[in-house]
Amino acid sequence: LIVSYLGVKTPESISFDSSDSKIFTIVSCSNLYPLKRVDLIIESLSVLNSRRKIRWLHFGDGPLRTNLQDIAEIRLGSKENIGYEFKGQIPNSEIIKFYTNNKVDLFLNASSSEGIPVSIMEAQSFGTPVIATDTGGVSELVAPGTGFLLPVNFKPEDLAEKIFLFLNM
């Protein structure tokens, strides 16, 4: 038996201005299904105790989109320092172009179940640190040098605490 991992191409170039640190950009990328637990990202951002300007973008779509947008509006809509956007289903080439042209400070994955997520590999190929759940093969990608692993049964406060650490680096 031979294990043959998927992978991602190393970016040929990155053209964003890394000196622009006024807004802390967080990205997540997944289908909007229950096992992806995007609602926990929303809840974590809602309890995050920071005044720094944050922009959260979610790439992906699914049957929970309307519900999650409603939850985000309720939990994040009144927060002056947090902006969010559900980008919908975007071709992979457009996501790679986004990473090439935009500084992303942090990638989040709150899934209860994973294999070895290509979405994490893509973010990491652009030097983006990751906070993700310790499920499936995620621990093969996320380690102390590349981000933080959370237990699968984490609480929103746990994720908020780790985001806070990155906000203050």
mmCIF file of N, CA and C in Angstrom, residues 3-137:
data_model
loop_
_atom_site.group_PDB
_atom_site.id
_atom_site.type_symbol
_atom_site.label_atom_id
_atom_site.label_comp_id
_atom_site.label_asym_id
_atom_site.label_seq_id
_atom_site.Cartn_x
_atom_site.Cartn_y
_atom_site.Cartn_z
ATOM 1 N N VAL A 3 0.512 5.493 0.293
ATOM 2 C CA VAL A 3 -0.328 6.661 0.513
ATOM 3 C C VAL A 3 0.147 7.753 -0.428
ATOM 4 N N SER A 4 -0.769 8.290 -1.196
ATOM 5 C CA SER A 4 -0.441 9.363 -2.120
ATOM 6 C C SER A 4 -1.329 10.556 -1.798
ATOM 7 N N TYR A 5 -0.748 11.542 -1.141
ATOM 8 C CA TYR A 5 -1.502 12.713 -0.704
ATOM 9 C C TYR A 5 -1.832 13.636 -1.867
ATOM 10 N N LEU A 6 -2.961 14.271 -1.745
ATOM 11 C CA LEU A 6 -3.234 15.402 -2.617
ATOM 12 C C LEU A 6 -2.280 16.502 -2.195
ATOM 13 N N GLY A 7 -2.225 17.540 -2.922
ATOM 14 C CA GLY A 7 -1.372 18.648 -2.534
ATOM 15 C C GLY A 7 -1.835 19.902 -3.236
ATOM 16 N N VAL A 8 -1.089 20.941 -3.082
ATOM 17 C CA VAL A 8 -1.400 22.194 -3.747
ATOM 18 C C VAL A 8 -0.125 22.735 -4.373
ATOM 19 N N LYS A 9 -0.290 23.513 -5.432
ATOM 20 C CA LYS A 9 0.857 24.145 -6.069
ATOM 21 C C LYS A 9 1.388 25.254 -5.172
ATOM 22 N N THR A 10 2.681 25.388 -5.142
ATOM 23 C CA THR A 10 3.295 26.500 -4.428
ATOM 24 C C THR A 10 3.009 27.765 -5.223
ATOM 25 N N PRO A 11 2.581 28.827 -4.545
ATOM 26 C CA PRO A 11 2.289 30.063 -5.281
ATOM 27 C C PRO A 11 3.519 30.568 -6.027
ATOM 28 N N GLU A 12 3.303 31.001 -7.280
ATOM 29 C CA GLU A 12 4.409 31.545 -8.058
ATOM 30 C C GLU A 12 4.790 32.925 -7.540
ATOM 31 N N SER A 13 3.784 33.688 -7.131
ATOM 32 C CA SER A 13 4.059 35.013 -6.592
ATOM 33 C C SER A 13 2.920 35.430 -5.684
ATOM 34 N N ILE A 14 3.238 36.322 -4.794
ATOM 35 C CA ILE A 14 2.240 36.893 -3.896
ATOM 36 C C ILE A 14 2.345 38.395 -4.074
ATOM 37 N N SER A 15 1.206 39.041 -4.350
ATOM 38 C CA SER A 15 1.286 40.456 -4.702
ATOM 39 C C SER A 15 0.522 41.371 -3.753
ATOM 40 N N PHE A 16 0.305 40.929 -2.516
ATOM 41 C CA PHE A 16 -0.377 41.809 -1.581
ATOM 42 C C PHE A 16 0.637 42.626 -0.789
ATOM 43 N N ASP A 17 0.163 43.723 -0.227
ATOM 44 C CA ASP A 17 1.000 44.591 0.585
ATOM 45 C C ASP A 17 0.948 44.084 2.024
ATOM 46 N N SER A 18 2.006 43.433 2.471
ATOM 47 C CA SER A 18 2.009 42.840 3.817
ATOM 48 C C SER A 18 2.166 43.873 4.920
ATOM 49 N N SER A 19 2.406 45.122 4.561
ATOM 50 C CA SER A 19 2.554 46.142 5.592
ATOM 51 C C SER A 19 1.202 46.676 6.073
ATOM 52 N N ASP A 20 0.117 46.330 5.370
ATOM 53 C CA ASP A 20 -1.208 46.806 5.754
ATOM 54 C C ASP A 20 -1.777 45.899 6.837
ATOM 55 N N SER A 21 -1.670 46.336 8.082
ATOM 56 C CA SER A 21 -2.132 45.496 9.187
ATOM 57 C C SER A 21 -3.276 46.149 9.952
ATOM 58 N N LYS A 22 -3.947 47.108 9.347
ATOM 59 C CA LYS A 22 -5.038 47.791 10.036
ATOM 60 C C LYS A 22 -6.223 46.865 10.268
ATOM 61 N N ILE A 23 -6.512 46.028 9.292
ATOM 62 C CA ILE A 23 -7.631 45.097 9.414
ATOM 63 C C ILE A 23 -7.082 43.678 9.454
ATOM 64 N N PHE A 24 -7.476 42.931 10.466
ATOM 65 C CA PHE A 24 -7.067 41.535 10.637
ATOM 66 C C PHE A 24 -8.045 40.678 9.840
ATOM 67 N N THR A 25 -7.546 40.008 8.803
ATOM 68 C CA THR A 25 -8.410 39.234 7.912
ATOM 69 C C THR A 25 -8.383 37.759 8.263
ATOM 70 N N ILE A 26 -9.569 37.217 8.483
ATOM 71 C CA ILE A 26 -9.765 35.800 8.801
ATOM 72 C C ILE A 26 -10.553 35.176 7.659
ATOM 73 N N VAL A 27 -10.139 34.005 7.223
ATOM 74 C CA VAL A 27 -10.830 33.288 6.156
ATOM 75 C C VAL A 27 -11.197 31.894 6.650
ATOM 76 N N SER A 28 -12.366 31.438 6.224
ATOM 77 C CA SER A 28 -12.754 30.039 6.361
ATOM 78 C C SER A 28 -13.289 29.605 5.004
ATOM 79 N N CYS A 29 -13.193 28.313 4.732
ATOM 80 C CA CYS A 29 -13.592 27.812 3.421
ATOM 81 C C CYS A 29 -14.135 26.406 3.592
ATOM 82 N N SER A 30 -15.440 26.256 3.366
ATOM 83 C CA SER A 30 -16.059 24.937 3.475
ATOM 84 C C SER A 30 -17.473 25.009 2.937
ATOM 85 N N ASN A 31 -18.036 23.842 2.709
ATOM 86 C CA ASN A 31 -19.467 23.788 2.436
ATOM 87 C C ASN A 31 -20.200 24.199 3.705
ATOM 88 N N LEU A 32 -21.392 24.694 3.540
ATOM 89 C CA LEU A 32 -22.173 25.111 4.708
ATOM 90 C C LEU A 32 -23.135 23.993 5.097
ATOM 91 N N TYR A 33 -22.551 22.958 5.689
ATOM 92 C CA TYR A 33 -23.256 21.784 6.202
ATOM 93 C C TYR A 33 -23.054 21.722 7.711
ATOM 94 N N PRO A 34 -23.918 21.005 8.421
ATOM 95 C CA PRO A 34 -23.780 20.940 9.887
ATOM 96 C C PRO A 34 -22.404 20.490 10.369
ATOM 97 N N LEU A 35 -21.777 19.500 9.742
ATOM 98 C CA LEU A 35 -20.502 18.995 10.263
ATOM 99 C C LEU A 35 -19.367 19.995 10.110
ATOM 100 N N LYS A 36 -19.542 21.035 9.309
ATOM 101 C CA LYS A 36 -18.505 22.062 9.151
ATOM 102 C C LYS A 36 -18.540 23.094 10.273
ATOM 103 N N ARG A 37 -19.645 23.197 10.987
ATOM 104 C CA ARG A 37 -19.810 23.991 12.208
ATOM 105 C C ARG A 37 -19.345 25.454 12.071
ATOM 106 N N VAL A 38 -19.729 26.062 10.989
ATOM 107 C CA VAL A 38 -19.412 27.472 10.772
ATOM 108 C C VAL A 38 -20.101 28.336 11.833
ATOM 109 N N ASP A 39 -21.193 27.840 12.385
ATOM 110 C CA ASP A 39 -21.867 28.572 13.474
ATOM 111 C C ASP A 39 -20.936 28.770 14.664
ATOM 112 N N LEU A 40 -20.016 27.840 14.899
ATOM 113 C CA LEU A 40 -19.063 27.998 16.004
ATOM 114 C C LEU A 40 -18.045 29.104 15.717
ATOM 115 N N ILE A 41 -17.733 29.320 14.455
ATOM 116 C CA ILE A 41 -16.861 30.444 14.103
ATOM 117 C C ILE A 41 -17.586 31.752 14.425
ATOM 118 N N ILE A 42 -18.852 31.827 14.035
ATOM 119 C CA ILE A 42 -19.646 33.030 14.320
ATOM 120 C C ILE A 42 -19.712 33.276 15.823
ATOM 121 N N GLU A 43 -20.036 32.246 16.586
ATOM 122 C CA GLU A 43 -20.138 32.391 18.046
ATOM 123 C C GLU A 43 -18.801 32.796 18.649
ATOM 124 N N SER A 44 -17.713 32.243 18.134
ATOM 125 C CA SER A 44 -16.382 32.577 18.645
ATOM 126 C C SER A 44 -16.048 34.040 18.383
ATOM 127 N N LEU A 45 -16.360 34.513 17.199
ATOM 128 C CA LEU A 45 -16.123 35.923 16.892
ATOM 129 C C LEU A 45 -16.998 36.823 17.749
ATOM 130 N N SER A 46 -18.195 36.351 18.072
ATOM 131 C CA SER A 46 -19.110 37.185 18.869
ATOM 132 C C SER A 46 -18.642 37.351 20.313
ATOM 133 N N VAL A 47 -17.881 36.380 20.838
ATOM 134 C CA VAL A 47 -17.388 36.485 22.216
ATOM 135 C C VAL A 47 -15.944 36.980 22.280
ATOM 136 N N LEU A 48 -15.341 37.213 21.135
ATOM 137 C CA LEU A 48 -13.969 37.692 21.077
ATOM 138 C C LEU A 48 -13.888 39.081 21.688
ATOM 139 N N ASN A 49 -12.987 39.240 22.631
ATOM 140 C CA ASN A 49 -12.841 40.511 23.335
ATOM 141 C C ASN A 49 -11.645 41.274 22.758
ATOM 142 N N SER A 50 -11.888 41.969 21.657
ATOM 143 C CA SER A 50 -10.836 42.755 21.018
ATOM 144 C C SER A 50 -11.473 43.960 20.343
ATOM 145 N N ARG A 51 -10.737 45.037 20.318
ATOM 146 C CA ARG A 51 -11.222 46.234 19.626
ATOM 147 C C ARG A 51 -10.619 46.372 18.241
ATOM 148 N N ARG A 52 -9.689 45.494 17.929
ATOM 149 C CA ARG A 52 -9.041 45.555 16.624
ATOM 150 C C ARG A 52 -10.050 45.270 15.519
ATOM 151 N N LYS A 53 -9.901 45.937 14.378
ATOM 152 C CA LYS A 53 -10.794 45.714 13.249
ATOM 153 C C LYS A 53 -10.511 44.347 12.646
ATOM 154 N N ILE A 54 -11.595 43.586 12.468
ATOM 155 C CA ILE A 54 -11.510 42.223 11.953
ATOM 156 C C ILE A 54 -12.448 42.099 10.761
ATOM 157 N N ARG A 55 -11.964 41.405 9.743
ATOM 158 C CA ARG A 55 -12.791 41.078 8.574
ATOM 159 C C ARG A 55 -12.776 39.563 8.437
ATOM 160 N N TRP A 56 -13.964 38.944 8.511
ATOM 161 C CA TRP A 56 -14.069 37.497 8.327
ATOM 162 C C TRP A 56 -14.771 37.219 7.009
ATOM 163 N N LEU A 57 -14.142 36.385 6.181
ATOM 164 C CA LEU A 57 -14.712 35.989 4.900
ATOM 165 C C LEU A 57 -14.882 34.481 4.893
ATOM 166 N N HIS A 58 -16.057 34.037 4.468
ATOM 167 C CA HIS A 58 -16.279 32.602 4.325
ATOM 168 C C HIS A 58 -16.513 32.286 2.861
ATOM 169 N N PHE A 59 -15.700 31.369 2.335
ATOM 170 C CA PHE A 59 -15.867 30.879 0.975
ATOM 171 C C PHE A 59 -16.570 29.526 1.043
ATOM 172 N N GLY A 60 -17.645 29.382 0.308
ATOM 173 C CA GLY A 60 -18.385 28.128 0.274
ATOM 174 C C GLY A 60 -19.868 28.380 0.441
ATOM 175 N N ASP A 61 -20.654 27.405 0.068
ATOM 176 C CA ASP A 61 -22.101 27.548 0.088
ATOM 177 C C ASP A 61 -22.716 26.233 0.545
ATOM 178 N N GLY A 62 -24.002 26.259 0.760
ATOM 179 C CA GLY A 62 -24.706 25.049 1.150
ATOM 180 C C GLY A 62 -26.054 25.372 1.748
ATOM 181 N N PRO A 63 -26.759 24.343 2.183
ATOM 182 C CA PRO A 63 -28.131 24.524 2.658
ATOM 183 C C PRO A 63 -28.249 25.366 3.921
ATOM 184 N N LEU A 64 -27.177 25.568 4.679
ATOM 185 C CA LEU A 64 -27.255 26.365 5.905
ATOM 186 C C LEU A 64 -26.932 27.847 5.687
ATOM 187 N N ARG A 65 -26.693 28.246 4.451
ATOM 188 C CA ARG A 65 -26.233 29.619 4.204
ATOM 189 C C ARG A 65 -27.171 30.677 4.785
ATOM 190 N N THR A 66 -28.447 30.607 4.470
ATOM 191 C CA THR A 66 -29.387 31.629 4.949
ATOM 192 C C THR A 66 -29.426 31.648 6.471
ATOM 193 N N ASN A 67 -29.476 30.479 7.077
ATOM 194 C CA ASN A 67 -29.504 30.377 8.534
ATOM 195 C C ASN A 67 -28.237 30.972 9.145
ATOM 196 N N LEU A 68 -27.088 30.656 8.583
ATOM 197 C CA LEU A 68 -25.818 31.166 9.114
ATOM 198 C C LEU A 68 -25.691 32.671 8.909
ATOM 199 N N GLN A 69 -26.189 33.176 7.803
ATOM 200 C CA GLN A 69 -26.179 34.624 7.591
ATOM 201 C C GLN A 69 -27.064 35.316 8.629
ATOM 202 N N ASP A 70 -28.192 34.708 8.949
ATOM 203 C CA ASP A 70 -29.075 35.264 9.984
ATOM 204 C C ASP A 70 -28.390 35.263 11.351
ATOM 205 N N ILE A 71 -27.738 34.156 11.679
ATOM 206 C CA ILE A 71 -27.014 34.062 12.958
ATOM 207 C C ILE A 71 -25.897 35.101 13.000
ATOM 208 N N ALA A 72 -25.166 35.243 11.896
ATOM 209 C CA ALA A 72 -24.079 36.224 11.848
ATOM 210 C C ALA A 72 -24.620 37.638 12.045
ATOM 211 N N GLU A 73 -25.744 37.937 11.443
ATOM 212 C CA GLU A 73 -26.312 39.278 11.605
ATOM 213 C C GLU A 73 -26.711 39.534 13.053
ATOM 214 N N ILE A 74 -27.299 38.534 13.683
ATOM 215 C CA ILE A 74 -27.705 38.673 15.089
ATOM 216 C C ILE A 74 -26.488 38.803 16.006
ATOM 217 N N ARG A 75 -25.482 37.946 15.808
ATOM 218 C CA ARG A 75 -24.345 37.873 16.730
ATOM 219 C C ARG A 75 -23.227 38.878 16.415
ATOM 220 N N LEU A 76 -23.082 39.250 15.135
ATOM 221 C CA LEU A 76 -21.958 40.101 14.749
ATOM 222 C C LEU A 76 -22.385 41.453 14.180
ATOM 223 N N GLY A 77 -23.636 41.566 13.765
ATOM 224 C CA GLY A 77 -24.097 42.761 13.075
ATOM 225 C C GLY A 77 -23.924 44.051 13.844
ATOM 226 N N SER A 78 -24.012 44.005 15.157
ATOM 227 C CA SER A 78 -23.886 45.229 15.958
ATOM 228 C C SER A 78 -22.445 45.508 16.399
ATOM 229 N N LYS A 79 -21.529 44.625 16.077
ATOM 230 C CA LYS A 79 -20.123 44.817 16.463
ATOM 231 C C LYS A 79 -19.448 45.736 15.448
ATOM 232 N N GLU A 80 -19.041 46.893 15.909
ATOM 233 C CA GLU A 80 -18.451 47.888 15.014
ATOM 234 C C GLU A 80 -17.095 47.469 14.467
ATOM 235 N N ASN A 81 -16.389 46.604 15.180
ATOM 236 C CA ASN A 81 -15.043 46.234 14.742
ATOM 237 C C ASN A 81 -14.987 44.953 13.917
ATOM 238 N N ILE A 82 -16.125 44.268 13.734
ATOM 239 C CA ILE A 82 -16.104 43.006 12.993
ATOM 240 C C ILE A 82 -17.013 43.102 11.771
ATOM 241 N N GLY A 83 -16.398 42.911 10.612
ATOM 242 C CA GLY A 83 -17.149 42.806 9.369
ATOM 243 C C GLY A 83 -17.106 41.362 8.900
ATOM 244 N N TYR A 84 -18.107 40.943 8.168
ATOM 245 C CA TYR A 84 -18.133 39.562 7.683
ATOM 246 C C TYR A 84 -18.808 39.524 6.327
ATOM 247 N N GLU A 85 -18.467 38.476 5.582
ATOM 248 C CA GLU A 85 -19.082 38.304 4.268
ATOM 249 C C GLU A 85 -19.088 36.818 3.915
ATOM 250 N N PHE A 86 -20.235 36.353 3.464
ATOM 251 C CA PHE A 86 -20.356 35.005 2.927
ATOM 252 C C PHE A 86 -20.183 35.129 1.419
ATOM 253 N N LYS A 87 -19.049 34.663 0.910
ATOM 254 C CA LYS A 87 -18.690 34.854 -0.490
ATOM 255 C C LYS A 87 -19.408 33.872 -1.425
ATOM 256 N N GLY A 88 -19.950 32.785 -0.874
ATOM 257 C CA GLY A 88 -20.628 31.799 -1.714
ATOM 258 C C GLY A 88 -19.653 30.843 -2.361
ATOM 259 N N GLN A 89 -20.182 30.072 -3.302
ATOM 260 C CA GLN A 89 -19.374 29.078 -4.009
ATOM 261 C C GLN A 89 -18.514 29.798 -5.033
ATOM 262 N N ILE A 90 -17.222 29.738 -4.843
ATOM 263 C CA ILE A 90 -16.260 30.440 -5.688
ATOM 264 C C ILE A 90 -15.354 29.385 -6.330
ATOM 265 N N PRO A 91 -15.067 29.500 -7.618
ATOM 266 C CA PRO A 91 -14.126 28.544 -8.231
ATOM 267 C C PRO A 91 -12.783 28.571 -7.512
ATOM 268 N N ASN A 92 -12.156 27.418 -7.435
ATOM 269 C CA ASN A 92 -10.871 27.312 -6.744
ATOM 270 C C ASN A 92 -9.851 28.303 -7.281
ATOM 271 N N SER A 93 -9.842 28.511 -8.573
ATOM 272 C CA SER A 93 -8.873 29.451 -9.160
ATOM 273 C C SER A 93 -9.076 30.866 -8.618
ATOM 274 N N GLU A 94 -10.326 31.234 -8.312
ATOM 275 C CA GLU A 94 -10.609 32.561 -7.759
ATOM 276 C C GLU A 94 -10.159 32.663 -6.290
ATOM 277 N N ILE A 95 -10.278 31.561 -5.568
ATOM 278 C CA ILE A 95 -9.805 31.559 -4.182
ATOM 279 C C ILE A 95 -8.286 31.718 -4.159
ATOM 280 N N ILE A 96 -7.600 31.006 -5.042
ATOM 281 C CA ILE A 96 -6.143 31.131 -5.130
ATOM 282 C C ILE A 96 -5.767 32.562 -5.519
ATOM 283 N N LYS A 97 -6.508 33.150 -6.435
ATOM 284 C CA LYS A 97 -6.253 34.541 -6.824
ATOM 285 C C LYS A 97 -6.474 35.467 -5.629
ATOM 286 N N PHE A 98 -7.503 35.179 -4.822
ATOM 287 C CA PHE A 98 -7.754 35.975 -3.621
ATOM 288 C C PHE A 98 -6.548 35.909 -2.681
ATOM 289 N N TYR A 99 -6.056 34.700 -2.411
ATOM 290 C CA TYR A 99 -4.891 34.555 -1.536
ATOM 291 C C TYR A 99 -3.669 35.277 -2.107
ATOM 292 N N THR A 100 -3.521 35.235 -3.426
ATOM 293 C CA THR A 100 -2.376 35.875 -4.069
ATOM 294 C C THR A 100 -2.406 37.384 -3.898
ATOM 295 N N ASN A 101 -3.597 37.958 -3.927
ATOM 296 C CA ASN A 101 -3.738 39.415 -3.934
ATOM 297 C C ASN A 101 -4.151 40.033 -2.604
ATOM 298 N N ASN A 102 -4.415 39.221 -1.588
ATOM 299 C CA ASN A 102 -4.899 39.728 -0.306
ATOM 300 C C ASN A 102 -4.152 39.073 0.840
ATOM 301 N N LYS A 103 -3.769 39.880 1.800
ATOM 302 C CA LYS A 103 -3.123 39.337 2.993
ATOM 303 C C LYS A 103 -4.196 38.693 3.876
ATOM 304 N N VAL A 104 -4.018 37.433 4.186
ATOM 305 C CA VAL A 104 -4.919 36.719 5.092
ATOM 306 C C VAL A 104 -4.120 36.424 6.352
ATOM 307 N N ASP A 105 -4.632 36.881 7.488
ATOM 308 C CA ASP A 105 -3.904 36.744 8.747
ATOM 309 C C ASP A 105 -4.136 35.416 9.438
ATOM 310 N N LEU A 106 -5.289 34.787 9.166
ATOM 311 C CA LEU A 106 -5.633 33.565 9.892
ATOM 312 C C LEU A 106 -6.682 32.783 9.109
ATOM 313 N N PHE A 107 -6.545 31.458 9.100
ATOM 314 C CA PHE A 107 -7.521 30.570 8.480
ATOM 315 C C PHE A 107 -8.148 29.729 9.587
ATOM 316 N N LEU A 108 -9.473 29.576 9.540
ATOM 317 C CA LEU A 108 -10.194 28.795 10.554
ATOM 318 C C LEU A 108 -10.913 27.616 9.930
ATOM 319 N N ASN A 109 -10.901 26.498 10.654
ATOM 320 C CA ASN A 109 -11.665 25.318 10.270
ATOM 321 C C ASN A 109 -12.215 24.710 11.550
ATOM 322 N N ALA A 110 -13.544 24.671 11.671
ATOM 323 C CA ALA A 110 -14.193 24.191 12.895
ATOM 324 C C ALA A 110 -14.880 22.840 12.710
ATOM 325 N N SER A 111 -14.554 22.113 11.670
ATOM 326 C CA SER A 111 -15.248 20.869 11.325
ATOM 327 C C SER A 111 -15.171 19.813 12.426
ATOM 328 N N SER A 112 -16.238 19.049 12.520
ATOM 329 C CA SER A 112 -16.246 17.922 13.447
ATOM 330 C C SER A 112 -15.629 16.682 12.816
ATOM 331 N N SER A 113 -15.457 16.698 11.499
ATOM 332 C CA SER A 113 -14.890 15.562 10.788
ATOM 333 C C SER A 113 -14.178 16.066 9.537
ATOM 334 N N GLU A 114 -12.992 15.535 9.276
ATOM 335 C CA GLU A 114 -12.204 15.927 8.105
ATOM 336 C C GLU A 114 -11.359 14.754 7.654
ATOM 337 N N GLY A 115 -10.827 14.866 6.454
ATOM 338 C CA GLY A 115 -9.761 13.999 5.980
ATOM 339 C C GLY A 115 -8.478 14.774 6.219
ATOM 340 N N ILE A 116 -7.822 15.131 5.116
ATOM 341 C CA ILE A 116 -6.701 16.066 5.175
ATOM 342 C C ILE A 116 -7.126 17.232 4.278
ATOM 343 N N PRO A 117 -7.614 18.307 4.878
ATOM 344 C CA PRO A 117 -8.271 19.360 4.103
ATOM 345 C C PRO A 117 -7.353 20.142 3.161
ATOM 346 N N VAL A 118 -7.699 20.108 1.889
ATOM 347 C CA VAL A 118 -6.974 20.885 0.892
ATOM 348 C C VAL A 118 -7.127 22.375 1.182
ATOM 349 N N SER A 119 -8.261 22.784 1.734
ATOM 350 C CA SER A 119 -8.455 24.208 2.051
ATOM 351 C C SER A 119 -7.384 24.707 3.022
ATOM 352 N N ILE A 120 -6.995 23.870 3.961
ATOM 353 C CA ILE A 120 -5.928 24.243 4.897
ATOM 354 C C ILE A 120 -4.588 24.287 4.161
ATOM 355 N N MET A 121 -4.322 23.295 3.309
ATOM 356 C CA MET A 121 -3.070 23.288 2.545
ATOM 357 C C MET A 121 -2.947 24.536 1.690
ATOM 358 N N GLU A 122 -4.053 24.940 1.062
ATOM 359 C CA GLU A 122 -4.011 26.131 0.206
ATOM 360 C C GLU A 122 -3.687 27.372 1.023
ATOM 361 N N ALA A 123 -4.337 27.532 2.154
ATOM 362 C CA ALA A 123 -4.063 28.695 3.004
ATOM 363 C C ALA A 123 -2.604 28.685 3.462
ATOM 364 N N GLN A 124 -2.123 27.533 3.892
ATOM 365 C CA GLN A 124 -0.750 27.437 4.374
ATOM 366 C C GLN A 124 0.269 27.700 3.269
ATOM 367 N N SER A 125 -0.072 27.360 2.022
ATOM 368 C CA SER A 125 0.874 27.588 0.930
ATOM 369 C C SER A 125 1.154 29.077 0.736
ATOM 370 N N PHE A 126 0.281 29.928 1.280
ATOM 371 C CA PHE A 126 0.487 31.374 1.233
ATOM 372 C C PHE A 126 1.011 31.914 2.565
ATOM 373 N N GLY A 127 1.431 31.010 3.448
ATOM 374 C CA GLY A 127 2.015 31.419 4.721
ATOM 375 C C GLY A 127 1.000 31.774 5.790
ATOM 376 N N THR A 128 -0.251 31.388 5.595
ATOM 377 C CA THR A 128 -1.310 31.731 6.540
ATOM 378 C C THR A 128 -1.363 30.710 7.673
ATOM 379 N N PRO A 129 -1.304 31.169 8.921
ATOM 380 C CA PRO A 129 -1.459 30.245 10.047
ATOM 381 C C PRO A 129 -2.911 29.764 10.144
ATOM 382 N N VAL A 130 -3.097 28.637 10.837
ATOM 383 C CA VAL A 130 -4.390 27.965 10.876
ATOM 384 C C VAL A 130 -4.768 27.610 12.307
ATOM 385 N N ILE A 131 -6.038 27.799 12.621
ATOM 386 C CA ILE A 131 -6.633 27.214 13.824
ATOM 387 C C ILE A 131 -7.682 26.239 13.327
ATOM 388 N N ALA A 132 -7.576 24.984 13.746
ATOM 389 C CA ALA A 132 -8.491 23.951 13.266
ATOM 390 C C ALA A 132 -8.713 22.905 14.348
ATOM 391 N N THR A 133 -9.739 22.107 14.142
ATOM 392 C CA THR A 133 -10.037 21.026 15.073
ATOM 393 C C THR A 133 -9.140 19.828 14.799
ATOM 394 N N ASP A 134 -8.806 19.125 15.847
ATOM 395 C CA ASP A 134 -7.940 17.951 15.771
ATOM 396 C C ASP A 134 -8.776 16.736 15.401
ATOM 397 N N THR A 135 -9.102 16.650 14.133
ATOM 398 C CA THR A 135 -9.915 15.548 13.628
ATOM 399 C C THR A 135 -9.309 15.037 12.329
ATOM 400 N N GLY A 136 -9.498 13.776 12.046
ATOM 401 C CA GLY A 136 -8.961 13.206 10.816
ATOM 402 C C GLY A 136 -7.477 13.443 10.704
ATOM 403 N N GLY A 137 -7.041 13.893 9.529
ATOM 404 C CA GLY A 137 -5.628 14.132 9.290
ATOM 405 C C GLY A 137 -5.200 15.573 9.484
#
